[in-house]
XYZ file of C-alpha atoms in Angstrom:
87
model
C 30.139 -3.082 10.169
C 26.882 -1.205 10.449
C 23.438 -2.758 9.903
C 20.863 -0.899 7.903
C 17.761 -0.215 9.761
C 14.646 -1.958 8.403
C 12.253 -0.085 10.888
C 9.428 1.827 9.472
C 10.244 5.635 9.312
C 8.180 7.690 11.687
C 5.702 10.039 10.045
C 5.663 13.721 10.999
C 3.011 16.228 10.482
C 4.995 17.814 7.766
C 5.250 14.504 5.911
C 1.573 13.819 5.869
C 0.711 17.353 4.942
C 3.209 17.247 1.983
C 1.592 13.918 0.834
C -1.834 15.453 1.008
C -0.709 18.466 -1.120
C 1.091 16.094 -3.613
C -1.605 13.550 -3.983
C -4.766 15.626 -3.886
C -3.934 19.138 -3.859
C -5.450 21.773 -1.686
C -8.551 23.926 -2.318
C -7.885 27.593 -2.443
C -9.674 28.360 0.779
C -8.026 25.639 2.756
C -4.789 26.055 4.652
C -2.838 22.880 5.473
C -1.043 23.682 8.654
C -1.031 22.428 12.314
C -4.580 23.369 12.790
C -5.545 21.142 9.765
C -4.283 18.122 11.687
C -7.387 17.985 13.795
C -9.840 18.782 10.951
C -11.827 16.027 9.348
C -10.879 15.093 5.740
C -14.228 16.038 4.311
C -13.766 19.574 5.660
C -10.300 19.767 4.212
C -11.834 18.888 0.813
C -10.545 15.344 0.404
C -12.931 12.751 -0.931
C -12.626 9.023 -0.911
C -10.713 8.952 -4.331
C -8.200 11.342 -2.959
C -7.738 9.311 0.136
C -7.086 6.172 -1.877
C -4.214 8.007 -3.509
C -2.911 9.192 -0.251
C -3.131 5.524 1.082
C -0.999 4.355 -1.771
C 1.575 7.045 -1.250
C 1.745 6.204 2.472
C 2.290 2.610 1.711
C 5.182 3.316 -0.531
C 6.816 5.956 1.523
C 6.432 4.489 4.998
C 6.672 0.741 3.827
C 3.329 -0.207 5.575
C 0.317 -2.343 4.275
C -2.986 -0.516 4.752
C -6.363 -2.013 3.817
C -8.769 0.020 1.840
C -10.553 1.262 4.897
C -7.615 2.326 6.963
C -7.658 5.935 6.041
C -11.423 6.138 5.986
C -11.370 4.911 9.631
C -9.082 7.942 10.541
C -11.161 11.039 10.594
C -8.270 13.523 10.682
C -4.715 13.848 9.576
C -3.568 13.468 13.210
C -5.397 10.202 13.269
C -3.398 9.043 10.227
C -0.064 10.007 11.771
C -0.937 8.030 14.883
C -2.022 4.960 12.843
C 1.104 4.916 10.729
C 3.397 5.546 13.668
C 1.818 2.671 15.727
C 2.672 0.069 13.152
């Protein structure tokens, strides 16, 4: 009899970039790729409202509880990936 894992799934760069595209879209002059992982959210065109939507999606998708400032404290997408995967 196998047991179903209840561990939080690990987030990949592709996962987060997909969530960013879905939740908040992408400006025409922004490319969301590996280089974007180290670019601050403001430079990527994401404001605080967009990041709140991203936070809600992350909570649902990765079964984590994030306070309102969790994403704000993360400067870049790579910071978010590290934060989620450390929980």
